[in-house]
Amino acid sequence: MQTSLGGGVHASGTGFVYGDGSHVITNAHNVRGSETFDLWTVDGESYEAEVVDYVENRQPDVALVRAEGLDLDPLEAGSSDDLEAGQPLLQVGHPSIMGNWVITAGPMAEPSSIDPRLRTHVPGVQGNSGSPLLTLDGAVVGLTYGATRPGNRGPNDPPEGPQSDDAHTRIVGRLVSLHETIEDVDEQYETWV
């Protein structure tokens, strides 16, 4: 699912069918400030969607939307507890700078003792918010909501020095994508339906 907010707000994000065939999970930050928006499926069908509810404080960053007439098979839920560092994972999203429905892959990141979030090295950029994080078997184990670089340098930190020409390696090797666990998504979903 690709979303586009109305009311003069132009933003895009991703989501996936969950629960019954008319419900879509995405991020709260994708739908905040909008009651309805346009939704497109992978095959190009367009629907008007409405926000059912979302977590205002984005803890977790989850929203539920419904589209009248949408009737698709939901993705199968897996378990984030079973993930291991280095395990290959996939993400299907709508990164606006890369194109429609881009599949990216990368490994599960090493666990952090100071950061309990679900972290991967699956490359994600703006527009991937709301993407399902999938195992190679196609089970959803997470909901993408952001990315960070290790060390979280601030905007006023000094530059790191000359940069390599290999931007792809820099993005994949240093970017850490952040995901809500499918268990947190499911717990929130159950409070709304």
Tab-separated table of C-alpha atoms in Angstrom:
chain	number	residue	atom	x	y	z
A	1	MET	CA	0.000	0.000	0.000
A	2	GLN	CA	1.206	3.477	-0.819
A	3	THR	CA	-0.477	6.398	0.926
A	4	SER	CA	-0.793	10.020	-0.108
A	5	LEU	CA	-2.268	12.483	2.362
A	6	GLY	CA	-4.846	14.964	1.137
A	7	GLY	CA	-5.696	18.506	2.199
A	8	GLY	CA	-2.694	20.051	0.518
A	9	VAL	CA	-0.287	17.785	2.406
A	10	HIS	CA	1.887	15.759	0.057
A	11	ALA	CA	3.594	12.840	1.736
A	12	SER	CA	3.926	9.186	1.000
A	13	GLY	CA	4.410	6.097	3.049
A	14	THR	CA	3.844	2.391	2.929
A	15	GLY	CA	1.557	-0.034	4.719
A	16	PHE	CA	0.428	-3.637	4.560
A	17	VAL	CA	-2.839	-5.547	4.835
A	18	TYR	CA	-3.282	-7.005	8.309
A	19	GLY	CA	-6.126	-8.722	10.124
A	20	ASP	CA	-9.171	-8.705	7.882
A	21	GLY	CA	-8.695	-7.855	4.215
A	22	SER	CA	-9.829	-4.217	4.543
A	23	HIS	CA	-7.433	-3.138	7.338
A	24	VAL	CA	-3.974	-1.759	6.656
A	25	ILE	CA	-1.185	-1.214	9.188
A	26	THR	CA	1.125	1.768	8.735
A	27	ASN	CA	2.917	4.298	10.951
A	28	ALA	CA	1.178	6.932	13.042
A	29	HIS	CA	3.515	9.567	11.595
A	30	ASN	CA	2.287	8.619	8.085
A	31	VAL	CA	-1.347	9.496	8.841
A	32	ARG	CA	-1.226	12.052	11.647
A	33	GLY	CA	-3.238	15.136	10.727
A	34	SER	CA	-5.361	13.417	8.104
A	35	GLU	CA	-8.711	11.649	8.347
A	36	THR	CA	-8.772	10.318	4.796
A	37	PHE	CA	-6.176	9.812	2.087
A	38	ASP	CA	-5.510	7.963	-1.139
A	39	LEU	CA	-4.220	4.414	-1.028
A	40	TRP	CA	-2.732	2.457	-3.948
A	41	THR	CA	-2.069	-1.258	-4.037
A	42	VAL	CA	0.873	-2.910	-5.776
A	43	ASP	CA	-1.305	-3.664	-8.812
A	44	GLY	CA	-2.269	0.025	-9.163
A	45	GLU	CA	-5.804	-0.089	-7.729
A	46	SER	CA	-6.758	3.132	-5.937
A	47	TYR	CA	-8.940	3.424	-2.821
A	48	GLU	CA	-10.020	6.168	-0.478
A	49	ALA	CA	-8.841	5.166	2.971
A	50	GLU	CA	-9.834	6.446	6.390
A	51	VAL	CA	-7.847	6.469	9.596
A	52	VAL	CA	-9.343	4.087	12.163
A	53	ASP	CA	-6.918	5.139	14.904
A	54	TYR	CA	-3.256	5.776	15.619
A	55	VAL	CA	-0.936	6.055	18.626
A	56	GLU	CA	-0.563	9.809	19.159
A	57	ASN	CA	2.732	9.658	21.054
A	58	ARG	CA	4.105	7.155	18.504
A	59	GLN	CA	5.034	4.679	21.224
A	60	PRO	CA	4.679	2.433	19.246
A	61	ASP	CA	4.540	4.262	15.907
A	62	VAL	CA	1.495	2.354	14.642
A	63	ALA	CA	-1.731	3.328	12.871
A	64	LEU	CA	-4.676	1.390	11.503
A	65	VAL	CA	-6.516	2.456	8.365
A	66	ARG	CA	-9.457	0.984	6.484
A	67	ALA	CA	-10.313	1.178	2.813
A	68	GLU	CA	-13.866	0.493	1.664
A	69	GLY	CA	-13.840	-2.177	-1.036
A	70	LEU	CA	-10.306	-3.355	-0.271
A	71	ASP	CA	-10.357	-7.123	0.198
A	72	LEU	CA	-6.864	-8.608	0.061
A	73	ASP	CA	-5.195	-11.478	1.865
A	74	PRO	CA	-3.283	-10.231	4.919
A	75	LEU	CA	0.400	-10.936	5.329
A	76	GLU	CA	1.302	-13.767	7.685
A	77	ALA	CA	2.714	-12.694	11.053
A	78	GLY	CA	5.942	-14.259	12.267
A	79	SER	CA	7.865	-13.765	15.508
A	80	SER	CA	10.494	-11.110	16.116
A	81	ASP	CA	11.695	-13.140	19.118
A	82	ASP	CA	13.080	-15.771	16.746
A	83	LEU	CA	15.323	-13.347	14.813
A	84	GLU	CA	19.106	-13.751	14.995
A	85	ALA	CA	21.883	-11.273	14.262
A	86	GLY	CA	22.965	-11.599	10.646
A	87	GLN	CA	19.708	-13.224	9.536
A	88	PRO	CA	18.684	-11.913	6.084
A	89	LEU	CA	15.474	-9.869	6.040
A	90	LEU	CA	13.438	-8.075	3.366
A	91	GLN	CA	11.467	-4.866	3.208
A	92	VAL	CA	8.950	-3.837	0.557
A	93	GLY	CA	8.351	-0.129	0.415
A	94	HIS	CA	7.771	3.016	-1.536
A	95	PRO	CA	10.954	5.078	-1.130
A	96	SER	CA	10.148	8.253	-3.015
A	97	ILE	CA	13.717	8.843	-4.217
A	98	MET	CA	14.075	5.282	-5.556
A	99	GLY	CA	10.681	4.427	-7.075
A	100	ASN	CA	7.541	2.418	-6.486
A	101	TRP	CA	7.564	-0.879	-4.614
A	102	VAL	CA	11.262	-1.331	-4.020
A	103	ILE	CA	12.409	-4.523	-2.309
A	104	THR	CA	15.508	-4.112	-0.164
A	105	ALA	CA	17.381	-6.741	1.799
A	106	GLY	CA	19.865	-6.734	4.623
A	107	PRO	CA	20.822	-8.516	7.822
A	108	MET	CA	19.392	-8.313	11.312
A	109	ALA	CA	21.662	-6.005	13.343
A	110	GLU	CA	23.515	-7.100	16.441
A	111	PRO	CA	21.418	-6.476	19.554
A	112	SER	CA	22.240	-3.332	21.519
A	113	SER	CA	22.392	-3.315	25.290
A	114	ILE	CA	21.389	0.374	25.328
A	115	ASP	CA	18.839	0.339	22.491
A	116	PRO	CA	16.046	-2.252	22.781
A	117	ARG	CA	14.442	-1.406	19.439
A	118	LEU	CA	14.296	-3.905	16.580
A	119	ARG	CA	17.267	-2.856	14.428
A	120	THR	CA	18.382	-4.051	10.999
A	121	HIS	CA	20.737	-3.092	8.201
A	122	VAL	CA	17.919	-3.297	5.644
A	123	PRO	CA	18.330	-0.008	3.741
A	124	GLY	CA	15.391	2.323	4.101
A	125	VAL	CA	14.806	5.936	3.180
A	126	GLN	CA	11.884	8.356	3.283
A	127	GLY	CA	8.785	6.581	2.000
A	128	ASN	CA	9.737	3.241	3.560
A	129	SER	CA	7.920	4.208	6.766
A	130	GLY	CA	5.143	1.680	7.273
A	131	SER	CA	6.888	-1.047	5.275
A	132	PRO	CA	6.599	-4.637	6.433
A	133	LEU	CA	9.867	-6.226	7.588
A	134	LEU	CA	9.794	-9.818	6.360
A	135	THR	CA	11.715	-13.050	6.785
A	136	LEU	CA	12.775	-14.882	3.626
A	137	ASP	CA	9.721	-17.118	4.199
A	138	GLY	CA	7.454	-14.053	3.854
A	139	ALA	CA	6.412	-13.746	7.517
A	140	VAL	CA	6.082	-10.180	8.852
A	141	VAL	CA	8.302	-9.633	11.885
A	142	GLY	CA	8.305	-5.834	12.053
A	143	LEU	CA	6.973	-2.464	10.899
A	144	THR	CA	9.591	0.007	9.626
A	145	TYR	CA	9.370	3.473	11.160
A	146	GLY	CA	12.750	5.145	10.826
A	147	ALA	CA	16.490	4.926	10.454
A	148	THR	CA	19.547	6.199	12.208
A	149	ARG	CA	23.289	6.053	11.923
A	150	PRO	CA	25.337	4.414	14.656
A	151	GLY	CA	26.611	7.107	16.983
A	152	ASN	CA	23.687	9.423	16.131
A	153	ARG	CA	25.806	12.408	15.158
A	154	GLY	CA	23.945	15.659	15.620
A	155	PRO	CA	23.557	18.471	13.045
A	156	ASN	CA	26.180	20.587	14.825
A	157	ASP	CA	28.803	17.816	15.106
A	158	PRO	CA	31.973	18.346	13.045
A	159	PRO	CA	32.128	16.517	9.712
A	160	GLU	CA	33.768	13.101	9.630
A	161	GLY	CA	36.250	14.097	6.939
A	162	PRO	CA	36.500	13.050	3.305
A	163	GLN	CA	33.822	10.598	2.262
A	164	SER	CA	34.182	7.558	0.057
A	165	ASP	CA	32.714	7.653	-3.432
A	166	ASP	CA	30.942	4.374	-2.683
A	167	ALA	CA	27.627	5.781	-1.373
A	168	HIS	CA	25.886	2.394	-1.516
A	169	THR	CA	28.400	0.820	0.867
A	170	ARG	CA	28.145	3.813	3.191
A	171	ILE	CA	24.346	3.594	3.326
A	172	VAL	CA	24.116	-0.170	3.718
A	173	GLY	CA	27.040	-0.487	6.092
A	174	ARG	CA	26.218	2.397	8.405
A	175	LEU	CA	22.476	2.907	8.281
A	176	VAL	CA	20.450	1.184	10.968
A	177	SER	CA	16.752	0.862	10.177
A	178	LEU	CA	14.335	0.856	13.104
A	179	HIS	CA	11.208	-1.277	13.315
A	180	GLU	CA	8.313	-1.876	15.671
A	181	THR	CA	8.029	-5.588	16.469
A	182	ILE	CA	5.111	-7.485	14.995
A	183	GLU	CA	4.120	-8.358	18.565
A	184	ASP	CA	3.741	-4.636	19.431
A	185	VAL	CA	1.812	-4.089	16.195
A	186	ASP	CA	-0.527	-6.982	16.969
A	187	GLU	CA	-1.107	-5.826	20.546
A	188	GLN	CA	-2.094	-2.369	19.297
A	189	TYR	CA	-4.240	-3.807	16.495
A	190	GLU	CA	-6.209	-5.873	19.012
A	191	THR	CA	-7.106	-2.732	20.999
A	192	TRP	CA	-8.640	-1.162	17.867
A	193	VAL	CA	-10.738	-4.021	16.429
